[in-house]
Tab-separated table of C-alpha atoms in Angstrom:
chain	number	residue	atom	x	y	z
M	1	MET	CA	45.231	156.162	-134.267
M	2	ASP	CA	43.308	153.009	-135.194
M	3	PHE	CA	39.833	154.028	-136.425
M	4	ASP	CA	38.513	150.484	-137.036
M	5	PRO	CA	36.898	150.077	-133.546
M	6	ILE	CA	35.172	153.452	-133.975
M	7	ILE	CA	33.921	152.564	-137.473
M	8	ALA	CA	32.538	149.283	-136.143
M	9	LEU	CA	30.305	151.237	-133.737
M	10	LEU	CA	28.902	153.599	-136.373
M	11	PRO	CA	25.348	153.013	-137.619
M	12	ASP	CA	24.885	151.662	-141.139
M	13	THR	CA	23.544	155.012	-142.377
M	14	LEU	CA	26.869	156.644	-141.588
M	15	LEU	CA	28.908	153.747	-142.930
M	16	ASP	CA	27.168	154.218	-146.273
M	17	THR	CA	28.927	157.591	-146.611
M	18	ARG	CA	32.297	155.910	-146.946
M	19	LEU	CA	33.925	155.645	-150.350
M	20	PRO	CA	32.073	153.244	-152.709
M	21	ASP	CA	33.555	150.007	-153.994
M	22	PRO	CA	35.983	150.906	-156.829
M	23	THR	CA	34.834	147.833	-158.762
M	24	MET	CA	31.248	149.072	-158.754
M	25	LEU	CA	32.358	152.560	-159.747
M	26	LYS	CA	34.202	151.099	-162.719
M	27	TYR	CA	31.158	148.984	-163.643
M	28	TYR	CA	28.784	151.954	-163.680
M	29	GLU	CA	31.306	154.074	-165.540
M	30	ASP	CA	31.477	151.351	-168.211
M	31	ILE	CA	27.657	151.206	-168.377
M	32	THR	CA	27.578	154.965	-168.919
M	33	ASN	CA	30.062	154.510	-171.765
M	34	ARG	CA	28.036	151.533	-173.094
M	35	THR	CA	30.973	149.180	-172.606
M	36	PHE	CA	30.643	145.545	-171.477
M	37	TRP	CA	33.474	143.133	-170.677
M	38	LEU	CA	32.957	139.534	-171.768
M	39	ASN	CA	35.849	138.180	-169.720
M	40	ASP	CA	34.177	135.127	-168.217
M	41	GLU	CA	31.950	132.257	-169.338
M	42	VAL	CA	28.946	132.905	-171.555
M	43	ASN	CA	25.938	132.012	-169.391
M	44	SER	CA	22.358	132.984	-168.544
M	45	ASP	CA	23.508	135.914	-166.376
M	46	LEU	CA	25.335	137.401	-169.348
M	47	VAL	CA	22.249	136.871	-171.537
M	48	TYR	CA	20.123	138.807	-169.058
M	49	GLU	CA	22.591	141.681	-168.695
M	50	LEU	CA	23.334	142.174	-172.386
M	51	THR	CA	19.725	141.720	-173.508
M	52	HIS	CA	18.546	144.176	-170.860
M	53	TYR	CA	21.002	146.903	-171.814
M	54	ILE	CA	20.852	146.422	-175.591
M	55	ILE	CA	17.067	146.854	-175.441
M	56	LYS	CA	17.452	149.790	-173.018
M	57	PHE	CA	19.903	151.622	-175.263
M	58	ASN	CA	17.788	150.967	-178.370
M	59	ARG	CA	14.799	152.418	-176.504
M	60	GLU	CA	16.808	155.527	-175.593
M	61	ASP	CA	17.995	155.843	-179.210
M	62	LYS	CA	14.685	155.166	-180.983
M	63	ASP	CA	14.370	158.754	-182.284
M	64	ILE	CA	18.009	158.906	-183.413
M	65	ASP	CA	19.178	157.763	-186.834
M	66	PRO	CA	21.214	154.526	-186.372
M	67	ILE	CA	24.275	156.128	-187.961
M	68	ASP	CA	24.251	158.858	-185.304
M	69	ARG	CA	23.738	156.597	-182.281
M	70	LYS	CA	26.379	156.071	-179.597
M	71	PRO	CA	27.643	152.509	-180.159
M	72	ILE	CA	27.690	149.664	-177.660
M	73	TYR	CA	31.131	148.078	-177.120
M	74	LEU	CA	31.582	144.394	-176.256
M	75	MET	CA	35.140	143.662	-175.098
M	76	PHE	CA	36.049	139.983	-175.580
M	77	ASP	CA	38.475	137.823	-173.618
M	78	SER	CA	36.352	134.759	-172.941
M	79	PRO	CA	36.650	130.948	-172.916
M	80	GLY	CA	33.102	130.595	-174.290
M	81	GLY	CA	30.179	128.824	-172.681
M	82	ASN	CA	26.576	127.778	-173.101
M	83	ILE	CA	25.098	127.137	-176.574
M	84	ASP	CA	21.642	128.461	-175.708
M	85	ALA	CA	23.169	131.567	-174.156
M	86	TYR	CA	25.262	132.460	-177.201
M	87	ALA	CA	22.263	131.995	-179.513
M	88	SER	CA	20.129	134.376	-177.444
M	89	ILE	CA	22.823	137.049	-177.407
M	90	CYS	CA	23.452	136.683	-181.146
M	91	SER	CA	19.738	137.143	-181.811
M	92	ILE	CA	19.492	140.402	-179.837
M	93	ILE	CA	22.675	141.745	-181.474
M	94	GLU	CA	21.216	141.068	-184.916
M	95	LEU	CA	18.014	142.913	-183.960
M	96	SER	CA	19.788	145.940	-182.492
M	97	LYS	CA	19.647	149.126	-184.555
M	98	THR	CA	22.112	150.781	-182.217
M	99	PRO	CA	25.556	149.730	-183.523
M	100	ILE	CA	27.328	147.023	-181.539
M	101	ILE	CA	31.099	146.915	-181.845
M	102	GLY	CA	32.971	143.758	-180.859
M	103	VAL	CA	36.557	144.223	-179.660
M	104	ALA	CA	38.807	141.156	-179.342
M	105	ILE	CA	41.400	141.873	-176.650
M	106	GLY	CA	42.554	138.326	-175.871
M	107	MET	CA	41.269	134.800	-176.350
M	108	VAL	CA	37.858	134.671	-178.032
M	109	ALA	CA	36.776	131.047	-177.826
M	110	SER	CA	33.811	128.820	-178.582
M	111	ALA	CA	30.461	130.537	-177.895
M	112	ALA	CA	32.201	133.892	-177.370
M	113	SER	CA	33.664	133.753	-180.888
M	114	LEU	CA	30.183	133.283	-182.365
M	115	ILE	CA	28.848	136.272	-180.439
M	116	TYR	CA	31.827	138.307	-181.632
M	117	LEU	CA	31.184	137.352	-185.253
M	118	THR	CA	27.614	138.655	-184.989
M	119	CYS	CA	28.715	142.156	-183.925
M	120	HIS	CA	28.075	144.904	-186.459
M	121	LEU	CA	31.735	145.981	-186.490
M	122	ARG	CA	34.590	143.730	-185.370
M	123	LEU	CA	37.859	145.171	-184.117
M	124	ALA	CA	40.785	143.250	-182.635
M	125	LEU	CA	44.166	143.689	-181.003
M	126	LYS	CA	46.830	142.023	-183.134
M	127	SER	CA	47.714	139.746	-180.195
M	128	SER	CA	44.188	138.340	-179.809
M	129	TYR	CA	43.098	135.016	-181.301
M	130	PHE	CA	40.090	132.740	-181.805
M	131	ILE	CA	39.300	129.150	-180.896
M	132	LEU	CA	36.436	127.684	-182.905
M	133	HIS	CA	34.976	124.230	-182.295
M	134	LYS	CA	31.767	122.214	-182.221
M	135	GLY	CA	31.525	122.265	-178.464
M	136	SER	CA	30.245	119.243	-176.594
M	137	ALA	CA	26.927	117.507	-176.001
M	138	THR	CA	25.559	116.048	-172.774
M	139	LEU	CA	23.899	112.699	-173.418
M	140	ASN	CA	21.797	110.939	-170.803
M	141	GLY	CA	18.501	109.138	-170.441
M	142	ASP	CA	17.070	106.279	-172.453
M	143	PHE	CA	17.824	105.471	-176.091
M	144	ASP	CA	15.147	107.744	-177.569
M	145	ASN	CA	16.240	110.720	-175.462
M	146	ILE	CA	19.878	110.185	-176.409
M	147	MET	CA	18.998	110.019	-180.114
M	148	ASN	CA	16.930	113.207	-179.779
M	149	SER	CA	19.899	114.908	-178.097
M	150	ILE	CA	22.223	113.811	-180.897
M	151	ASP	CA	19.807	115.084	-183.530
M	152	ASP	CA	19.475	118.446	-181.779
M	153	TYR	CA	23.257	118.709	-181.354
M	154	LYS	CA	23.782	118.105	-185.084
M	155	LYS	CA	21.332	120.912	-185.872
M	156	GLU	CA	23.161	123.274	-183.530
M	157	VAL	CA	26.520	122.409	-185.103
M	158	ASN	CA	25.074	123.148	-188.559
M	159	LYS	CA	23.904	126.537	-187.264
M	160	MET	CA	27.418	127.245	-185.963
M	161	VAL	CA	28.921	126.345	-189.332
M	162	ASP	CA	26.390	128.534	-191.143
M	163	LEU	CA	27.130	131.466	-188.812
M	164	ILE	CA	30.890	131.240	-189.334
M	165	ILE	CA	30.454	131.026	-193.104
M	166	SER	CA	28.026	133.952	-193.255
M	167	HIS	CA	30.331	136.209	-191.208
M	168	SER	CA	33.660	135.318	-192.815
M	169	ASN	CA	35.348	134.378	-196.080
M	170	TYR	CA	35.741	130.717	-195.109
M	171	SER	CA	34.152	128.123	-197.360
M	172	ARG	CA	31.860	125.468	-195.921
M	173	GLN	CA	34.493	122.825	-196.673
M	174	GLU	CA	37.161	124.728	-194.735
M	175	VAL	CA	34.914	125.176	-191.697
M	176	GLU	CA	33.694	121.573	-191.645
M	177	GLU	CA	37.286	120.292	-191.948
M	178	HIS	CA	38.487	122.281	-188.926
M	179	ILE	CA	35.495	122.635	-186.607
M	180	GLY	CA	35.648	119.070	-185.245
M	181	LYS	CA	38.533	119.949	-182.914
M	182	ASP	CA	39.922	123.095	-181.284
M	183	TRP	CA	40.637	125.341	-184.268
M	184	TYR	CA	43.069	128.125	-183.429
M	185	VAL	CA	42.885	131.180	-185.698
M	186	ARG	CA	45.579	133.783	-185.124
M	187	MET	CA	45.116	137.380	-186.173
M	188	GLU	CA	46.895	137.287	-189.533
M	189	GLU	CA	44.562	134.546	-190.759
M	190	ALA	CA	41.545	136.063	-188.957
M	191	GLU	CA	41.977	139.353	-190.807
M	192	LYS	CA	42.588	137.616	-194.147
M	193	LYS	CA	39.524	135.407	-193.737
M	194	GLY	CA	37.232	138.202	-192.582
M	195	LEU	CA	36.702	137.164	-188.956
M	196	VAL	CA	37.729	140.723	-188.048
M	197	ASP	CA	37.008	143.948	-189.897
M	198	GLU	CA	40.003	145.908	-188.666
M	199	ILE	CA	43.102	145.533	-186.492
M	200	ILE	CA	43.347	148.144	-183.746
M	201	THR	CA	46.257	150.460	-184.506
M	202	ASN	CA	45.179	153.461	-182.430
M	203	ILE	CA	43.734	153.487	-178.907
M	204	ASN	CA	41.178	156.079	-180.026
M	205	MET	CA	39.454	153.331	-182.025
M	206	VAL	CA	38.062	151.875	-178.787
M	207	LEU	CA	37.525	155.046	-176.733
């Protein structure tokens, strides 16, 4: 028997008793486990979500010693995104007393790689990899505005270089030589150069 015509006649209050969206169930289950999937572009929506929950979990944990707190997991498979967005997320990660564990599960590129580097503990699947680069600048307006944009872009690039150096074993010369174009770092080099703390060898490491 086809129940669709009958369902169409039911009031909304009864329709709400049907099974919930599996995607939403998975989302709330991940929130309960303090797990977030960075599998899209880094943007203002991601800034809002991560900032909101990192502050929320720190508030819940304020009477717990940081070493005993339930960690927050950020799962990375992202092409990167907005410069301002990555900087905001990096700032809140650095302020968090509740441990934040970054897990590279695929491509970790551009802005996403900088967020990953800021995590308190950095784990990675051996098949994952990084793409580091300067990004791009949007230049428009009159001469003075363009020059101001260039100056600001140079400052942001210097911050990127400083961040990579401070969270890895790369020298400034190495970073500046490679950062001008898409710089692919596979896991063997990433582990050697300190971009990751540990390669995942047991599924329990991310449960």
